[in-house]
mmCIF file of C-alpha atoms and ligand atoms in Angstrom:
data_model
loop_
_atom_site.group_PDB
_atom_site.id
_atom_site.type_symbol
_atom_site.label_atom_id
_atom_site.label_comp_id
_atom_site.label_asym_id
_atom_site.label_seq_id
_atom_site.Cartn_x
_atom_site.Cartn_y
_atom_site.Cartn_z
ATOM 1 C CA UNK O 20 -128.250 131.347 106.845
ATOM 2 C CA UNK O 21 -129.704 129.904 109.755
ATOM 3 C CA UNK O 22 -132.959 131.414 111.672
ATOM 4 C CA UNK O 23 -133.450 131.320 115.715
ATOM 5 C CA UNK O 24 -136.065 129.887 117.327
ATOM 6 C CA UNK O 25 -137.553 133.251 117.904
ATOM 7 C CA UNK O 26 -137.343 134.031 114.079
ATOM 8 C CA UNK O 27 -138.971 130.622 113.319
ATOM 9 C CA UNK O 28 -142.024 131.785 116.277
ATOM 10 C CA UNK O 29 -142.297 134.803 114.599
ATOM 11 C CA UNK O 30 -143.375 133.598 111.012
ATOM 12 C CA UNK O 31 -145.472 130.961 112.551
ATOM 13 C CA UNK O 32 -147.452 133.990 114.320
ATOM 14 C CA UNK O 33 -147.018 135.643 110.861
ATOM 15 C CA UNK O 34 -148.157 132.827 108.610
ATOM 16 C CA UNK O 35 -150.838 131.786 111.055
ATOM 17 C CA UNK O 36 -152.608 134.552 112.971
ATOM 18 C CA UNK O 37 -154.851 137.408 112.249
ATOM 19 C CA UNK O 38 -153.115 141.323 112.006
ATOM 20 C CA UNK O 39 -154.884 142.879 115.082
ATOM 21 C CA UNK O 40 -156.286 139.643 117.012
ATOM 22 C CA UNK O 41 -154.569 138.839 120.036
ATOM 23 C CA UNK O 42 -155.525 135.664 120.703
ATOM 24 C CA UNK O 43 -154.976 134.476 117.283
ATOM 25 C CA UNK O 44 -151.675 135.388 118.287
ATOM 26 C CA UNK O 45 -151.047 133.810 121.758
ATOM 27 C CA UNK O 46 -152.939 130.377 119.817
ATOM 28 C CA UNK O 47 -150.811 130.272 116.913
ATOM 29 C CA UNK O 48 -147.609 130.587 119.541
ATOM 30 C CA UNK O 49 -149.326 128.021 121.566
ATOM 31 C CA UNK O 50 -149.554 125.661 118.689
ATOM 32 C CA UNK O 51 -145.775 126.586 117.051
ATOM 33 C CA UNK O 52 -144.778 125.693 120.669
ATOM 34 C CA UNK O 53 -146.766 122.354 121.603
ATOM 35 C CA UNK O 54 -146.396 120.944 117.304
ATOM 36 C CA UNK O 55 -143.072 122.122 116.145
ATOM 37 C CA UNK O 56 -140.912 123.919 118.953
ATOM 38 C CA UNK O 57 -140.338 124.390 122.404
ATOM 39 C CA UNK O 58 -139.920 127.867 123.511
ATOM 40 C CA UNK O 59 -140.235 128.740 127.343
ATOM 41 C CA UNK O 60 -143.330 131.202 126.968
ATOM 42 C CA UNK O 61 -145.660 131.192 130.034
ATOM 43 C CA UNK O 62 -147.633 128.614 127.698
ATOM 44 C CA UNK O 63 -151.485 127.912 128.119
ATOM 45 C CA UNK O 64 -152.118 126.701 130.777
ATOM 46 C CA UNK O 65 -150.136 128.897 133.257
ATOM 47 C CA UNK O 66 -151.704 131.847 130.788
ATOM 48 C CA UNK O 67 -155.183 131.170 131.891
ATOM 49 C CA UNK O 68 -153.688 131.864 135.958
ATOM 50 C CA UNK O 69 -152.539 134.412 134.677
ATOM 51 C CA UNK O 70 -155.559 136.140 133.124
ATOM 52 C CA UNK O 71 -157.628 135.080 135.621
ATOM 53 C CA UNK O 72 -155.008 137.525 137.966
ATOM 54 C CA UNK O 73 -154.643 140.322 135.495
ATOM 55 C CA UNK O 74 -159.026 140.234 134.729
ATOM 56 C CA UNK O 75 -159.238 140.564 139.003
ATOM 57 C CA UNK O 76 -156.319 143.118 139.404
ATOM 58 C CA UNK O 77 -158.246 145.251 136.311
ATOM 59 C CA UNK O 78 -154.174 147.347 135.917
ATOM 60 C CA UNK O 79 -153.832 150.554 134.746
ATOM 61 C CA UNK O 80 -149.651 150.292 134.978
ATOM 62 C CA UNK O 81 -148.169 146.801 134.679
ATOM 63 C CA UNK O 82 -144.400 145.980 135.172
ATOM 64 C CA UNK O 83 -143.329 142.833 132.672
ATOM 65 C CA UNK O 84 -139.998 141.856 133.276
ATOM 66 C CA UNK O 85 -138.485 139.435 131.001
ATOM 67 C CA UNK O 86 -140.578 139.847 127.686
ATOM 68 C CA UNK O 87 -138.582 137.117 125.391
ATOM 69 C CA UNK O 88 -141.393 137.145 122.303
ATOM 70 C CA UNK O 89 -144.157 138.706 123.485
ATOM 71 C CA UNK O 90 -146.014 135.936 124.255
ATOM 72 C CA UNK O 91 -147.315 137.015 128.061
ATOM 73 C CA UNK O 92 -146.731 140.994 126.742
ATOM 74 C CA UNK O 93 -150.154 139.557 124.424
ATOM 75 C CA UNK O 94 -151.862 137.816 126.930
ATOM 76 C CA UNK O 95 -151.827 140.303 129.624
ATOM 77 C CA UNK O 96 -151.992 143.818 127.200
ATOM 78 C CA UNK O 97 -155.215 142.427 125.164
ATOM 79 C CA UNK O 98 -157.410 142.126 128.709
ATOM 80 C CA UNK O 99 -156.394 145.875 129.616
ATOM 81 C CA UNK O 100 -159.182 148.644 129.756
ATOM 82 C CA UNK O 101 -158.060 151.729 127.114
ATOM 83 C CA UNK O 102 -155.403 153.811 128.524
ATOM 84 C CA UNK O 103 -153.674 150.872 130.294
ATOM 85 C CA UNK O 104 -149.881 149.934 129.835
ATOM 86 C CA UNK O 105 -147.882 147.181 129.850
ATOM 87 C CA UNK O 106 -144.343 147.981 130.493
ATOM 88 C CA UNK O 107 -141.996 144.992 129.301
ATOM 89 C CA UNK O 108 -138.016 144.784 129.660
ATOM 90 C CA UNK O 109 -135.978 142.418 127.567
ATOM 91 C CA UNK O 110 -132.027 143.046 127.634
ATOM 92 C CA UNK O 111 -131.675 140.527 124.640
ATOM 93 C CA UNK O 112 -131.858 143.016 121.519
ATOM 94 C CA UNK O 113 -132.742 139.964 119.411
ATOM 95 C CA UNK O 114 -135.686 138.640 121.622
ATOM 96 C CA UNK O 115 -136.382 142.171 121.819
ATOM 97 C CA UNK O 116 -136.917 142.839 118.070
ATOM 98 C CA UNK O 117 -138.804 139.471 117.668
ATOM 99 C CA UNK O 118 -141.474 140.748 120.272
ATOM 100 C CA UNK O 119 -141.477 144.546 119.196
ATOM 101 C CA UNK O 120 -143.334 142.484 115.768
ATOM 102 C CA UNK O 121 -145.505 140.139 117.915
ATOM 103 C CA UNK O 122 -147.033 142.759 119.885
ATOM 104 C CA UNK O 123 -147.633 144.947 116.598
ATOM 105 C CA UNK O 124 -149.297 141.757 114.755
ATOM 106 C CA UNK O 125 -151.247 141.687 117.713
ATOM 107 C CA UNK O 126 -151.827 145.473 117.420
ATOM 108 C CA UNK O 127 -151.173 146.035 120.769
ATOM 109 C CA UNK O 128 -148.765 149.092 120.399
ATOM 110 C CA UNK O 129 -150.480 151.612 121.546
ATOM 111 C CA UNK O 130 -150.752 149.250 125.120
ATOM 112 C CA UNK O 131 -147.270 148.080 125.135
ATOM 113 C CA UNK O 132 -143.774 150.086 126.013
ATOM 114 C CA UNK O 133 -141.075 147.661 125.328
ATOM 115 C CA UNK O 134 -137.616 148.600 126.903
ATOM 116 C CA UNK O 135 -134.272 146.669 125.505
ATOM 117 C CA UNK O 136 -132.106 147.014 128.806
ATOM 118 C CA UNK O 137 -131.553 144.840 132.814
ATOM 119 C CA UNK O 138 -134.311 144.989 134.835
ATOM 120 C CA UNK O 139 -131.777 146.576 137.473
ATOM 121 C CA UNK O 140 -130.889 148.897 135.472
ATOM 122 C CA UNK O 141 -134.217 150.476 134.769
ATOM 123 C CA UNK O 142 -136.161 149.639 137.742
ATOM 124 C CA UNK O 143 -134.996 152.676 139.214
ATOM 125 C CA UNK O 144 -135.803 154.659 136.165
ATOM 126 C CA UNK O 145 -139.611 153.910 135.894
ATOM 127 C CA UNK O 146 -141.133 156.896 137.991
ATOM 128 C CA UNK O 147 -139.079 159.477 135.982
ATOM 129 C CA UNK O 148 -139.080 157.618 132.782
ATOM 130 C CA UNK O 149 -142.989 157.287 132.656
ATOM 131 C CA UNK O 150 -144.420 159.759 135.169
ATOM 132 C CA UNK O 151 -146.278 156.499 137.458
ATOM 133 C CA UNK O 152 -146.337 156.747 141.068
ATOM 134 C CA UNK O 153 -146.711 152.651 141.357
ATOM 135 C CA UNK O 154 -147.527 149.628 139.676
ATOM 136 C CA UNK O 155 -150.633 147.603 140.157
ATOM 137 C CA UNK O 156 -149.452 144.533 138.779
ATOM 138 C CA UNK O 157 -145.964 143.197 138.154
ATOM 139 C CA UNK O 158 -145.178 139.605 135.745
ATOM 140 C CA UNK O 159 -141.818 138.440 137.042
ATOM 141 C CA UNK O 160 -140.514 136.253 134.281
ATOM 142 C CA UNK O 161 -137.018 136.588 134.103
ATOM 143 C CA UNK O 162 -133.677 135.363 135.268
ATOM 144 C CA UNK O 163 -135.234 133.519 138.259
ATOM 145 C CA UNK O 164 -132.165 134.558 140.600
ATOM 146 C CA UNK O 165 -132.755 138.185 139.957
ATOM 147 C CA UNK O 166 -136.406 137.454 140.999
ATOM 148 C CA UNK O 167 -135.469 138.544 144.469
ATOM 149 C CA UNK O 168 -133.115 141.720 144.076
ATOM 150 C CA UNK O 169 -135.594 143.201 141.562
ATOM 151 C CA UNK O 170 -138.291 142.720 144.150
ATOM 152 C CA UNK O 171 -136.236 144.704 146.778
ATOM 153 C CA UNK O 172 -135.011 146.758 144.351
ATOM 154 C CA UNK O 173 -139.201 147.991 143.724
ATOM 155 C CA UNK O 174 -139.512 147.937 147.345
ATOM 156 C CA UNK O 175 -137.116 150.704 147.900
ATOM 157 C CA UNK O 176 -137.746 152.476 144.630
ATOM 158 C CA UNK O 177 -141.261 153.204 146.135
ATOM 159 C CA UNK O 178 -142.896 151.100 143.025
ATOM 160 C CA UNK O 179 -145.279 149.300 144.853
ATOM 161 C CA UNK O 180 -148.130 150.629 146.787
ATOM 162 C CA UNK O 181 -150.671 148.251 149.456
ATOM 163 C CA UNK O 182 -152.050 145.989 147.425
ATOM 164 C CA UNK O 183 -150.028 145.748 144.263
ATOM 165 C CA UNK O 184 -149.823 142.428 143.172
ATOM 166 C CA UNK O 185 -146.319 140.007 142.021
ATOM 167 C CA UNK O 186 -147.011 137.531 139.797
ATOM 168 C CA UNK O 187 -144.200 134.918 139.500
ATOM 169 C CA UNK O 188 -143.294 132.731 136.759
ATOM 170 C CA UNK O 189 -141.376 129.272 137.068
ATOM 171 C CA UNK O 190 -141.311 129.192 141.094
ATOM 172 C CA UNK O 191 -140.997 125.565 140.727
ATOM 173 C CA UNK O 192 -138.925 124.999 137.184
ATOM 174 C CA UNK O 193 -136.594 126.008 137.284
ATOM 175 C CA UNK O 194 -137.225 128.127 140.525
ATOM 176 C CA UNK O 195 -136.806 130.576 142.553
ATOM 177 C CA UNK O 196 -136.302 129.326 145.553
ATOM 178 C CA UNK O 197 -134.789 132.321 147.629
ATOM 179 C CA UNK O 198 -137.756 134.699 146.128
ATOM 180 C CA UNK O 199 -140.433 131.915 147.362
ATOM 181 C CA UNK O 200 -138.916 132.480 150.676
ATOM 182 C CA UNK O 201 -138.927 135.768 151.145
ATOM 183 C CA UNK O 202 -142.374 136.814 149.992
ATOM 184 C CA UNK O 203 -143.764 133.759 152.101
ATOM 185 C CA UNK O 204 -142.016 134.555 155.084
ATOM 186 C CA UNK O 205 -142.308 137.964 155.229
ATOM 187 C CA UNK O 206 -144.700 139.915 156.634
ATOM 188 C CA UNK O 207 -145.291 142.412 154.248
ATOM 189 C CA UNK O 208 -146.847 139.861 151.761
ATOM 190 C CA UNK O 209 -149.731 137.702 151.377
ATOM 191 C CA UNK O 210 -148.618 135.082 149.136
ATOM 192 C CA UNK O 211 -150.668 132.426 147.323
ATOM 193 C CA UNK O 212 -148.745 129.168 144.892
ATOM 194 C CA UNK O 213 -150.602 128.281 141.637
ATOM 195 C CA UNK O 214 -149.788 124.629 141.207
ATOM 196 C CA UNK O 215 -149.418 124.297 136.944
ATOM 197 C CA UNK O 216 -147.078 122.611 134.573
ATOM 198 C CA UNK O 217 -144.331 124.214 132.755
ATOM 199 C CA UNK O 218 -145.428 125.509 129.479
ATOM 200 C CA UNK O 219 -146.275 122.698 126.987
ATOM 201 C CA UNK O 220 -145.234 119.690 129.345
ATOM 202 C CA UNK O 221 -146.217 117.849 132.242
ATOM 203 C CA UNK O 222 -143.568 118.680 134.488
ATOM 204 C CA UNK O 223 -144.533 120.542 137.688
ATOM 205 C CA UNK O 224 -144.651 124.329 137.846
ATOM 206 C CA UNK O 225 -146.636 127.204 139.477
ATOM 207 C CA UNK O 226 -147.236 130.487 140.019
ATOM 208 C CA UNK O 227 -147.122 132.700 143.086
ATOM 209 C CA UNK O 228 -148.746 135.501 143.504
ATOM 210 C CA UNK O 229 -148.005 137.962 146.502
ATOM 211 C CA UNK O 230 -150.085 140.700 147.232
ATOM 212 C CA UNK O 231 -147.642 143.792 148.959
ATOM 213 C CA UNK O 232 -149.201 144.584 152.070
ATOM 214 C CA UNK O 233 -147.681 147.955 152.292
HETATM 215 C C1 7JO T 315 -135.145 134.494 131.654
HETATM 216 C C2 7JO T 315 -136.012 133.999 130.543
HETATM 217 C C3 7JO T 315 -136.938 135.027 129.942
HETATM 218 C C4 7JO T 315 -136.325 136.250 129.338
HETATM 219 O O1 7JO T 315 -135.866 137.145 130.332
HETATM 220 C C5 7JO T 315 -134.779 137.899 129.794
HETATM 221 N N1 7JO T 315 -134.063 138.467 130.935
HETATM 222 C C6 7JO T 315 -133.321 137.785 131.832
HETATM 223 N N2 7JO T 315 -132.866 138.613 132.796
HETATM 224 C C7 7JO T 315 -133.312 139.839 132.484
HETATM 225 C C8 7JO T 315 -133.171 141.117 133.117
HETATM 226 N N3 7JO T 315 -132.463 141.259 134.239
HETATM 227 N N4 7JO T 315 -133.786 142.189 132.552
HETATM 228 C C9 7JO T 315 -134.520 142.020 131.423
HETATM 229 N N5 7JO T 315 -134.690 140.853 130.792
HETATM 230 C C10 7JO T 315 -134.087 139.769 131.318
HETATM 231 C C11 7JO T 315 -134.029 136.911 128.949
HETATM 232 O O2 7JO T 315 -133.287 137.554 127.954
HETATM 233 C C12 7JO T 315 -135.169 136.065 128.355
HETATM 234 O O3 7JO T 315 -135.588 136.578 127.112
HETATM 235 N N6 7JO T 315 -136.861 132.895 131.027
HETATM 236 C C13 7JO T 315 -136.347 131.691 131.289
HETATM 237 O O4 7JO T 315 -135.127 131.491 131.292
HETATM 238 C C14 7JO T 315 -137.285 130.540 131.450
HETATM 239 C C15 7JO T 315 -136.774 129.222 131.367
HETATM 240 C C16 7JO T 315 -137.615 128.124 131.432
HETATM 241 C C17 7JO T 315 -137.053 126.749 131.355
HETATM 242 C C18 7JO T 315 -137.633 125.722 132.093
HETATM 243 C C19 7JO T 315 -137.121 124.419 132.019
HETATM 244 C C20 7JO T 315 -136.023 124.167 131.207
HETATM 245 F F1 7JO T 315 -135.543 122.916 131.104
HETATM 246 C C21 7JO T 315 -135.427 125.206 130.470
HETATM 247 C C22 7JO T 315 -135.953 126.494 130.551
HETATM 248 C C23 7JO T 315 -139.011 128.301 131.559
HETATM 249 C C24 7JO T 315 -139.515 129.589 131.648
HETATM 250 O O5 7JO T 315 -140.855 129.801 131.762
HETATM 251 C C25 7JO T 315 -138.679 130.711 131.613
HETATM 252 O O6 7JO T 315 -139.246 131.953 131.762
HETATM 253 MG MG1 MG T 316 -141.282 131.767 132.437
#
């Protein structure tokens, strides 16, 4: 009987972080990840860009999409003011149940709705699903090539309102080359690259962050 790499993640986090400390979490990830296993989390060193976004933006409703273990679920849902939510969707049911128990050894429940299903498939859901007009912050971190579509897809659900901010994952590696495109061309976004690394390596990555002008 054989575990996955997310099983293996999970007792790491288990075995070496503290029940209800986040950032005992997201370091003993960060150290599973850099000493024994590769696992495409946003890492460290992106994660700092992206608190230093999600500490300016101060959300009340955050989009995640693409959760895999939790890892960015943590970061972003431990710098949230009380009655602030992350929603996350994973379609993998096993990546899924591997980050439903990071983000309770994290105790972050009560901040976190985690959603097993396609981004496509629930983006036009959200308002009726969870009563929210918009969202003030959305982590795109999923199949890069539905990067773009999802992005429309908000557009015309009404989800974002002037000034609610994308964050995107991996615009270099792998990339997203088509999303890049749009949101820098267009005229209904002020975008802004975050030269990085890809988590745990020294290969180039970034993020982007757009701002939607409305
Ligand atoms: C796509 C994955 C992240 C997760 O997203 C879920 N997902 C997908 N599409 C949907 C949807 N439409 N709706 C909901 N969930 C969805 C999936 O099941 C994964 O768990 N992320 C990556 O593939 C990824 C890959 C790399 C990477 C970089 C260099 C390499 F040599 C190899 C890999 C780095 C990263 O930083 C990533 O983020
Ligand atoms: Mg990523």
């Amino acid at each position: 009987t054989h575990s996955t790499r997310p099983q293996r993640l999970l007792s790491a986090v288990q075995k070496n972080a503290t029940r209800g400390d986040p950032s005992s979490v997201v370091k003993a990830i960060d150290q599973f990840c850099r000493q024994k296993e590769w696992a495409m989390n946003v890492g460290d060193e992106k994660g700092c860009i992206l608190d230093l976004v999600v500490s300016e933006v101060n959300p009340t409703f955050v989009l995640e999409l693409g959760t895999y273990c939790g890892y960015s679920t943590v970061r972003i849902a431990r710098l949230l003011p009380p009655h602030a939510k992350v929603i996350t969707l994973e379609f993998n049911p096993d990546f899924a149940a591997i980050a439903h128990q990071v983000i309770a050894w994290a105790g972050l429940e009560d901040k976190v709705h985690l959603i097993v299903g396609a981004s496509g498939d629930w983006i036009p859901k959200m308002k009726e699903q969870f009563g929210l007009n918009s969202f003030d912050l959305v982590f795109l971190d999923h199949w890069k090539d539905r990067y773009l579509p999802d992005t429309k897809l908000m557009e015309e659900c009404g989800l974002l309102r002037q000034g609610s901010i994308l964050l995107a994952d991996n615009v270099i590696c792998p990339g997203a080359p088509d999303y890049l495109d749009y949101v820098r061309r267009s005229s209904q976004y002020e975008s802004q690259y975050f030269k990085s690394h890809l988590e745990y390596t020294k290969v180039e990555d970034g993020l982007e962050k757009s701002i939607f002008l409305g």
